């Protein structure tokens, strides 16, 4: 191969390829919906018409999140993925201050992972994955200078605190399909869901993570 500069910012993230790919795919799909004058939820439904399990999680996520009915000053974004044989939709509800600070108020996650043997642990797995992804979306920036990582501790690499944690609503669909995976399933979708909500609030597309205030003002 021949190395070349393709103007796409890259960086190591202790995650899986699905996290990177889902951010690009679901952000791009939202952009297609906007440019074509389509509701992001309705466009995803049209593309997944032949997938009843996908349609079920989309419909439930739209209903539970109150899609299209966000309170004044708040904006919604969504994403969908099927990963590890788990079908999932997430809706993020955010506000953006005049200084570009993003606050996530509410996250709705609906997952169809087949048969569930312990719903409490299953919801905790999804919630933990979402928080891990949310930290990367809002705070997890790593910089390299002179071949070394700049960040060294939690003072310059901040983590989400309890006060930063939004309202959660994790819902599991009931069926008798074979069990799917949940260990990493919550992480990939939160980035594009928040980024799409930020676009709804500001009209500015997010091309990199974490989301920085200076990119929104």
PDB file of C-alpha atoms in Angstrom:
ATOM      1  CA  UNK A   1       0.000   0.000   0.000  1.00  0.00           C
ATOM      2  CA  UNK A   2       0.984   3.630  -0.375  1.00  0.00           C
ATOM      3  CA  UNK A   3       0.381   5.936   2.627  1.00  0.00           C
ATOM      4  CA  UNK A   4      -1.489   9.095   1.737  1.00  0.00           C
ATOM      5  CA  UNK A   5      -3.122  12.016   3.492  1.00  0.00           C
ATOM      6  CA  UNK A   6      -6.879  11.623   3.001  1.00  0.00           C
ATOM      7  CA  UNK A   7      -7.843  14.547   5.261  1.00  0.00           C
ATOM      8  CA  UNK A   8      -9.735  12.254   7.622  1.00  0.00           C
ATOM      9  CA  UNK A   9      -8.719  12.774  11.260  1.00  0.00           C
ATOM     10  CA  UNK A  10      -7.884   9.506  12.983  1.00  0.00           C
ATOM     11  CA  UNK A  11      -6.809   8.492  16.441  1.00  0.00           C
ATOM     12  CA  UNK A  12      -6.548   5.421  18.613  1.00  0.00           C
ATOM     13  CA  UNK A  13      -9.559   4.622  20.750  1.00  0.00           C
ATOM     14  CA  UNK A  14      -9.743   1.593  23.012  1.00  0.00           C
ATOM     15  CA  UNK A  15     -12.843   0.358  21.312  1.00  0.00           C
ATOM     16  CA  UNK A  16     -13.907  -1.724  18.353  1.00  0.00           C
ATOM     17  CA  UNK A  17     -14.289  -0.871  14.678  1.00  0.00           C
ATOM     18  CA  UNK A  18     -18.061  -0.750  15.028  1.00  0.00           C
ATOM     19  CA  UNK A  19     -17.792   2.384  17.177  1.00  0.00           C
ATOM     20  CA  UNK A  20     -15.927   4.288  14.472  1.00  0.00           C
ATOM     21  CA  UNK A  21     -18.004   2.927  11.604  1.00  0.00           C
ATOM     22  CA  UNK A  22     -21.361   3.496  13.294  1.00  0.00           C
ATOM     23  CA  UNK A  23     -20.494   7.122  14.009  1.00  0.00           C
ATOM     24  CA  UNK A  24     -19.706   7.698  10.334  1.00  0.00           C
ATOM     25  CA  UNK A  25     -22.694   5.725   9.040  1.00  0.00           C
ATOM     26  CA  UNK A  26     -25.382   7.126  11.339  1.00  0.00           C
ATOM     27  CA  UNK A  27     -24.087  10.691  11.117  1.00  0.00           C
ATOM     28  CA  UNK A  28     -24.009  10.407   7.337  1.00  0.00           C
ATOM     29  CA  UNK A  29     -27.496   8.934   7.187  1.00  0.00           C
ATOM     30  CA  UNK A  30     -28.821  11.804   9.279  1.00  0.00           C
ATOM     31  CA  UNK A  31     -27.203  14.224   6.853  1.00  0.00           C
ATOM     32  CA  UNK A  32     -28.870  12.447   3.926  1.00  0.00           C
ATOM     33  CA  UNK A  33     -32.230  12.751   5.695  1.00  0.00           C
ATOM     34  CA  UNK A  34     -31.741  16.468   6.300  1.00  0.00           C
ATOM     35  CA  UNK A  35     -30.599  17.240   2.763  1.00  0.00           C
ATOM     36  CA  UNK A  36     -33.544  15.307   1.321  1.00  0.00           C
ATOM     37  CA  UNK A  37     -36.139  16.834   3.630  1.00  0.00           C
ATOM     38  CA  UNK A  38     -36.866  13.552   5.438  1.00  0.00           C
ATOM     39  CA  UNK A  39     -37.483  12.900   9.098  1.00  0.00           C
ATOM     40  CA  UNK A  40     -34.442  10.896  10.360  1.00  0.00           C
ATOM     41  CA  UNK A  41     -36.723   8.362  12.028  1.00  0.00           C
ATOM     42  CA  UNK A  42     -38.935   7.888   8.971  1.00  0.00           C
ATOM     43  CA  UNK A  43     -35.945   7.502   6.651  1.00  0.00           C
ATOM     44  CA  UNK A  44     -34.521   4.728   8.808  1.00  0.00           C
ATOM     45  CA  UNK A  45     -37.914   3.000   8.820  1.00  0.00           C
ATOM     46  CA  UNK A  46     -38.033   3.071   5.025  1.00  0.00           C
ATOM     47  CA  UNK A  47     -34.543   1.604   4.744  1.00  0.00           C
ATOM     48  CA  UNK A  48     -35.356  -1.176   7.234  1.00  0.00           C
ATOM     49  CA  UNK A  49     -38.805  -2.106   5.937  1.00  0.00           C
ATOM     50  CA  UNK A  50     -37.885  -5.777   5.533  1.00  0.00           C
ATOM     51  CA  UNK A  51     -36.409  -6.103   9.017  1.00  0.00           C
ATOM     52  CA  UNK A  52     -39.272  -6.451  11.534  1.00  0.00           C
ATOM     53  CA  UNK A  53     -37.006  -6.561  14.587  1.00  0.00           C
ATOM     54  CA  UNK A  54     -35.306  -3.346  13.502  1.00  0.00           C
ATOM     55  CA  UNK A  55     -38.648  -1.648  12.904  1.00  0.00           C
ATOM     56  CA  UNK A  56     -39.862  -2.719  16.336  1.00  0.00           C
ATOM     57  CA  UNK A  57     -36.929  -1.132  18.188  1.00  0.00           C
ATOM     58  CA  UNK A  58     -37.153   2.036  16.080  1.00  0.00           C
ATOM     59  CA  UNK A  59     -40.869   2.422  16.753  1.00  0.00           C
ATOM     60  CA  UNK A  60     -40.457   1.769  20.463  1.00  0.00           C
ATOM     61  CA  UNK A  61     -37.551   4.214  20.745  1.00  0.00           C
ATOM     62  CA  UNK A  62     -39.554   6.909  18.967  1.00  0.00           C
ATOM     63  CA  UNK A  63     -42.528   6.336  21.267  1.00  0.00           C
ATOM     64  CA  UNK A  64     -40.602   6.193  24.547  1.00  0.00           C
ATOM     65  CA  UNK A  65     -38.451   9.217  23.716  1.00  0.00           C
ATOM     66  CA  UNK A  66     -41.344  11.333  22.498  1.00  0.00           C
ATOM     67  CA  UNK A  67     -39.618  11.727  19.151  1.00  0.00           C
ATOM     68  CA  UNK A  68     -40.425  15.086  17.618  1.00  0.00           C
ATOM     69  CA  UNK A  69     -41.839  16.434  20.894  1.00  0.00           C
ATOM     70  CA  UNK A  70     -38.766  17.668  22.753  1.00  0.00           C
ATOM     71  CA  UNK A  71     -39.299  20.466  25.296  1.00  0.00           C
ATOM     72  CA  UNK A  72     -38.448  23.996  24.222  1.00  0.00           C
ATOM     73  CA  UNK A  73     -34.703  24.533  24.065  1.00  0.00           C
ATOM     74  CA  UNK A  74     -33.935  20.837  23.689  1.00  0.00           C
ATOM     75  CA  UNK A  75     -33.255  18.889  20.519  1.00  0.00           C
ATOM     76  CA  UNK A  76     -33.236  15.214  19.585  1.00  0.00           C
ATOM     77  CA  UNK A  77     -30.979  12.987  17.547  1.00  0.00           C
ATOM     78  CA  UNK A  78     -31.154   9.275  16.911  1.00  0.00           C
ATOM     79  CA  UNK A  79     -29.192   6.321  15.628  1.00  0.00           C
ATOM     80  CA  UNK A  80     -29.763   2.651  14.824  1.00  0.00           C
ATOM     81  CA  UNK A  81     -27.457  -0.341  14.609  1.00  0.00           C
ATOM     82  CA  UNK A  82     -27.540  -4.115  14.699  1.00  0.00           C
ATOM     83  CA  UNK A  83     -24.401  -5.515  16.262  1.00  0.00           C
ATOM     84  CA  UNK A  84     -23.634  -8.807  18.004  1.00  0.00           C
ATOM     85  CA  UNK A  85     -27.091 -10.017  16.880  1.00  0.00           C
ATOM     86  CA  UNK A  86     -28.608  -7.223  18.961  1.00  0.00           C
ATOM     87  CA  UNK A  87     -30.895  -4.680  17.287  1.00  0.00           C
ATOM     88  CA  UNK A  88     -30.783  -1.284  18.927  1.00  0.00           C
ATOM     89  CA  UNK A  89     -31.975   2.305  18.598  1.00  0.00           C
ATOM     90  CA  UNK A  90     -30.957   5.265  20.732  1.00  0.00           C
ATOM     91  CA  UNK A  91     -32.377   8.776  20.999  1.00  0.00           C
ATOM     92  CA  UNK A  92     -30.436  11.576  22.700  1.00  0.00           C
ATOM     93  CA  UNK A  93     -32.048  14.790  23.915  1.00  0.00           C
ATOM     94  CA  UNK A  94     -29.620  17.689  24.283  1.00  0.00           C
ATOM     95  CA  UNK A  95     -29.293  21.431  24.687  1.00  0.00           C
ATOM     96  CA  UNK A  96     -26.391  23.608  23.539  1.00  0.00           C
ATOM     97  CA  UNK A  97     -25.428  26.835  25.313  1.00  0.00           C
ATOM     98  CA  UNK A  98     -24.425  30.032  23.532  1.00  0.00           C
ATOM     99  CA  UNK A  99     -20.817  29.152  24.358  1.00  0.00           C
ATOM    100  CA  UNK A 100     -21.132  25.786  22.665  1.00  0.00           C
ATOM    101  CA  UNK A 101     -21.379  23.610  25.753  1.00  0.00           C
ATOM    102  CA  UNK A 102     -23.402  20.462  25.100  1.00  0.00           C
ATOM    103  CA  UNK A 103     -25.602  19.064  27.852  1.00  0.00           C
ATOM    104  CA  UNK A 104     -27.237  15.682  27.374  1.00  0.00           C
ATOM    105  CA  UNK A 105     -30.516  15.630  29.291  1.00  0.00           C
ATOM    106  CA  UNK A 106     -32.015  12.287  28.349  1.00  0.00           C
ATOM    107  CA  UNK A 107     -31.064   9.062  26.610  1.00  0.00           C
ATOM    108  CA  UNK A 108     -33.587   6.510  25.408  1.00  0.00           C
ATOM    109  CA  UNK A 109     -32.231   3.117  24.409  1.00  0.00           C
ATOM    110  CA  UNK A 110     -34.309   0.247  23.044  1.00  0.00           C
ATOM    111  CA  UNK A 111     -32.630  -3.083  22.369  1.00  0.00           C
ATOM    112  CA  UNK A 112     -33.756  -6.434  21.018  1.00  0.00           C
ATOM    113  CA  UNK A 113     -31.113  -8.919  22.109  1.00  0.00           C
ATOM    114  CA  UNK A 114     -33.292 -12.003  21.897  1.00  0.00           C
ATOM    115  CA  UNK A 115     -34.013 -13.959  25.056  1.00  0.00           C
ATOM    116  CA  UNK A 116     -32.986 -12.123  28.223  1.00  0.00           C
ATOM    117  CA  UNK A 117     -32.102 -14.186  31.281  1.00  0.00           C
ATOM    118  CA  UNK A 118     -31.373 -11.333  33.692  1.00  0.00           C
ATOM    119  CA  UNK A 119     -32.943  -8.043  32.683  1.00  0.00           C
ATOM    120  CA  UNK A 120     -31.200  -6.043  35.433  1.00  0.00           C
ATOM    121  CA  UNK A 121     -27.718  -7.071  34.296  1.00  0.00           C
ATOM    122  CA  UNK A 122     -28.675  -6.630  30.644  1.00  0.00           C
ATOM    123  CA  UNK A 123     -29.804  -3.041  31.247  1.00  0.00           C
ATOM    124  CA  UNK A 124     -26.664  -2.324  33.275  1.00  0.00           C
ATOM    125  CA  UNK A 125     -24.507  -3.621  30.424  1.00  0.00           C
ATOM    126  CA  UNK A 126     -26.216  -1.302  27.966  1.00  0.00           C
ATOM    127  CA  UNK A 127     -26.122   1.657  30.354  1.00  0.00           C
ATOM    128  CA  UNK A 128     -22.440   1.166  31.122  1.00  0.00           C
ATOM    129  CA  UNK A 129     -21.594   0.980  27.436  1.00  0.00           C
ATOM    130  CA  UNK A 130     -23.576   4.142  26.744  1.00  0.00           C
ATOM    131  CA  UNK A 131     -21.761   6.075  29.487  1.00  0.00           C
ATOM    132  CA  UNK A 132     -18.392   4.892  28.189  1.00  0.00           C
ATOM    133  CA  UNK A 133     -19.326   6.109  24.726  1.00  0.00           C
ATOM    134  CA  UNK A 134     -20.779   9.353  26.084  1.00  0.00           C
ATOM    135  CA  UNK A 135     -17.504  10.137  27.832  1.00  0.00           C
ATOM    136  CA  UNK A 136     -15.656   9.678  24.541  1.00  0.00           C
ATOM    137  CA  UNK A 137     -18.259  11.837  22.801  1.00  0.00           C
ATOM    138  CA  UNK A 138     -18.010  14.789  25.185  1.00  0.00           C
ATOM    139  CA  UNK A 139     -14.681  14.631  27.026  1.00  0.00           C
ATOM    140  CA  UNK A 140     -12.290  11.923  25.870  1.00  0.00           C
ATOM    141  CA  UNK A 141      -9.748  13.939  23.900  1.00  0.00           C
ATOM    142  CA  UNK A 142      -6.168  12.703  23.508  1.00  0.00           C
ATOM    143  CA  UNK A 143      -3.454  14.888  21.980  1.00  0.00           C
ATOM    144  CA  UNK A 144       0.034  13.909  20.830  1.00  0.00           C
ATOM    145  CA  UNK A 145       2.966  16.325  20.956  1.00  0.00           C
ATOM    146  CA  UNK A 146       6.558  15.456  20.069  1.00  0.00           C
ATOM    147  CA  UNK A 147       5.617  11.794  19.945  1.00  0.00           C
ATOM    148  CA  UNK A 148       4.142  11.735  23.446  1.00  0.00           C
ATOM    149  CA  UNK A 149       0.614  11.809  24.833  1.00  0.00           C
ATOM    150  CA  UNK A 150      -0.107  15.211  26.364  1.00  0.00           C
ATOM    151  CA  UNK A 151      -2.775  14.087  28.839  1.00  0.00           C
ATOM    152  CA  UNK A 152      -1.426  12.400  31.957  1.00  0.00           C
ATOM    153  CA  UNK A 153      -4.150  12.308  34.608  1.00  0.00           C
ATOM    154  CA  UNK A 154      -7.781  13.116  35.326  1.00  0.00           C
ATOM    155  CA  UNK A 155      -7.070  16.845  35.612  1.00  0.00           C
ATOM    156  CA  UNK A 156      -6.379  17.093  31.870  1.00  0.00           C
ATOM    157  CA  UNK A 157      -8.356  14.011  30.812  1.00  0.00           C
ATOM    158  CA  UNK A 158     -11.700  14.584  32.570  1.00  0.00           C
ATOM    159  CA  UNK A 159     -14.254  11.826  33.023  1.00  0.00           C
ATOM    160  CA  UNK A 160     -18.025  12.039  33.263  1.00  0.00           C
ATOM    161  CA  UNK A 161     -19.202  12.649  36.808  1.00  0.00           C
ATOM    162  CA  UNK A 162     -22.493  11.694  38.372  1.00  0.00           C
ATOM    163  CA  UNK A 163     -23.787  15.238  37.842  1.00  0.00           C
ATOM    164  CA  UNK A 164     -23.075  14.858  34.119  1.00  0.00           C
ATOM    165  CA  UNK A 165     -25.070  11.644  33.815  1.00  0.00           C
ATOM    166  CA  UNK A 166     -28.336  12.168  31.924  1.00  0.00           C
ATOM    167  CA  UNK A 167     -31.697  10.585  32.567  1.00  0.00           C
ATOM    168  CA  UNK A 168     -31.688   7.011  31.274  1.00  0.00           C
ATOM    169  CA  UNK A 169     -34.470   4.890  29.851  1.00  0.00           C
ATOM    170  CA  UNK A 170     -33.263   1.467  28.735  1.00  0.00           C
ATOM    171  CA  UNK A 171     -35.964  -0.824  27.375  1.00  0.00           C
ATOM    172  CA  UNK A 172     -35.552  -4.466  26.340  1.00  0.00           C
ATOM    173  CA  UNK A 173     -37.862  -6.005  23.756  1.00  0.00           C
ATOM    174  CA  UNK A 174     -39.363  -9.352  24.691  1.00  0.00           C
ATOM    175  CA  UNK A 175     -39.121 -12.271  22.273  1.00  0.00           C
ATOM    176  CA  UNK A 176     -37.812 -15.823  22.017  1.00  0.00           C
ATOM    177  CA  UNK A 177     -35.019 -15.314  19.500  1.00  0.00           C
ATOM    178  CA  UNK A 178     -31.508 -16.587  20.193  1.00  0.00           C
ATOM    179  CA  UNK A 179     -29.612 -14.394  22.685  1.00  0.00           C
ATOM    180  CA  UNK A 180     -27.422 -11.643  21.252  1.00  0.00           C
ATOM    181  CA  UNK A 181     -24.448  -9.842  22.758  1.00  0.00           C
ATOM    182  CA  UNK A 182     -24.638  -6.838  25.080  1.00  0.00           C
ATOM    183  CA  UNK A 183     -21.103  -6.347  26.391  1.00  0.00           C
ATOM    184  CA  UNK A 184     -20.200  -3.591  23.939  1.00  0.00           C
ATOM    185  CA  UNK A 185     -23.555  -2.948  22.287  1.00  0.00           C
ATOM    186  CA  UNK A 186     -24.374   0.325  24.039  1.00  0.00           C
ATOM    187  CA  UNK A 187     -21.190   2.169  23.071  1.00  0.00           C
ATOM    188  CA  UNK A 188     -21.313   2.730  19.267  1.00  0.00           C
ATOM    189  CA  UNK A 189     -24.667   4.541  18.989  1.00  0.00           C
ATOM    190  CA  UNK A 190     -24.432   7.278  21.594  1.00  0.00           C
ATOM    191  CA  UNK A 191     -21.865   9.301  19.639  1.00  0.00           C
ATOM    192  CA  UNK A 192     -23.947   9.722  16.486  1.00  0.00           C
ATOM    193  CA  UNK A 193     -27.190  10.130  18.460  1.00  0.00           C
ATOM    194  CA  UNK A 194     -25.696  13.070  20.383  1.00  0.00           C
ATOM    195  CA  UNK A 195     -23.989  14.493  17.289  1.00  0.00           C
ATOM    196  CA  UNK A 196     -27.243  14.375  15.338  1.00  0.00           C
ATOM    197  CA  UNK A 197     -29.036  16.122  18.200  1.00  0.00           C
ATOM    198  CA  UNK A 198     -26.327  18.794  18.239  1.00  0.00           C
ATOM    199  CA  UNK A 199     -26.909  19.339  14.521  1.00  0.00           C
ATOM    200  CA  UNK A 200     -30.638  19.736  15.181  1.00  0.00           C
ATOM    201  CA  UNK A 201     -29.773  22.364  17.803  1.00  0.00           C
ATOM    202  CA  UNK A 202     -27.071  24.297  15.949  1.00  0.00           C
ATOM    203  CA  UNK A 203     -27.171  23.364  12.268  1.00  0.00           C
ATOM    204  CA  UNK A 204     -23.508  22.327  12.526  1.00  0.00           C
ATOM    205  CA  UNK A 205     -22.324  18.845  11.644  1.00  0.00           C
ATOM    206  CA  UNK A 206     -19.921  17.040  13.937  1.00  0.00           C
ATOM    207  CA  UNK A 207     -17.001  15.504  12.013  1.00  0.00           C
ATOM    208  CA  UNK A 208     -14.811  14.540  14.946  1.00  0.00           C
ATOM    209  CA  UNK A 209     -15.046  13.441  18.550  1.00  0.00           C
ATOM    210  CA  UNK A 210     -15.067  14.612  21.245  1.00  0.00           C
ATOM    211  CA  UNK A 211     -17.455  17.462  20.511  1.00  0.00           C
ATOM    212  CA  UNK A 212     -15.669  20.707  21.382  1.00  0.00           C
ATOM    213  CA  UNK A 213     -17.410  23.992  22.260  1.00  0.00           C
ATOM    214  CA  UNK A 214     -15.161  25.855  19.815  1.00  0.00           C
ATOM    215  CA  UNK A 215     -16.619  23.789  16.970  1.00  0.00           C
ATOM    216  CA  UNK A 216     -20.127  25.074  17.750  1.00  0.00           C
ATOM    217  CA  UNK A 217     -19.629  28.832  18.173  1.00  0.00           C
TER     218      UNK A 217
END
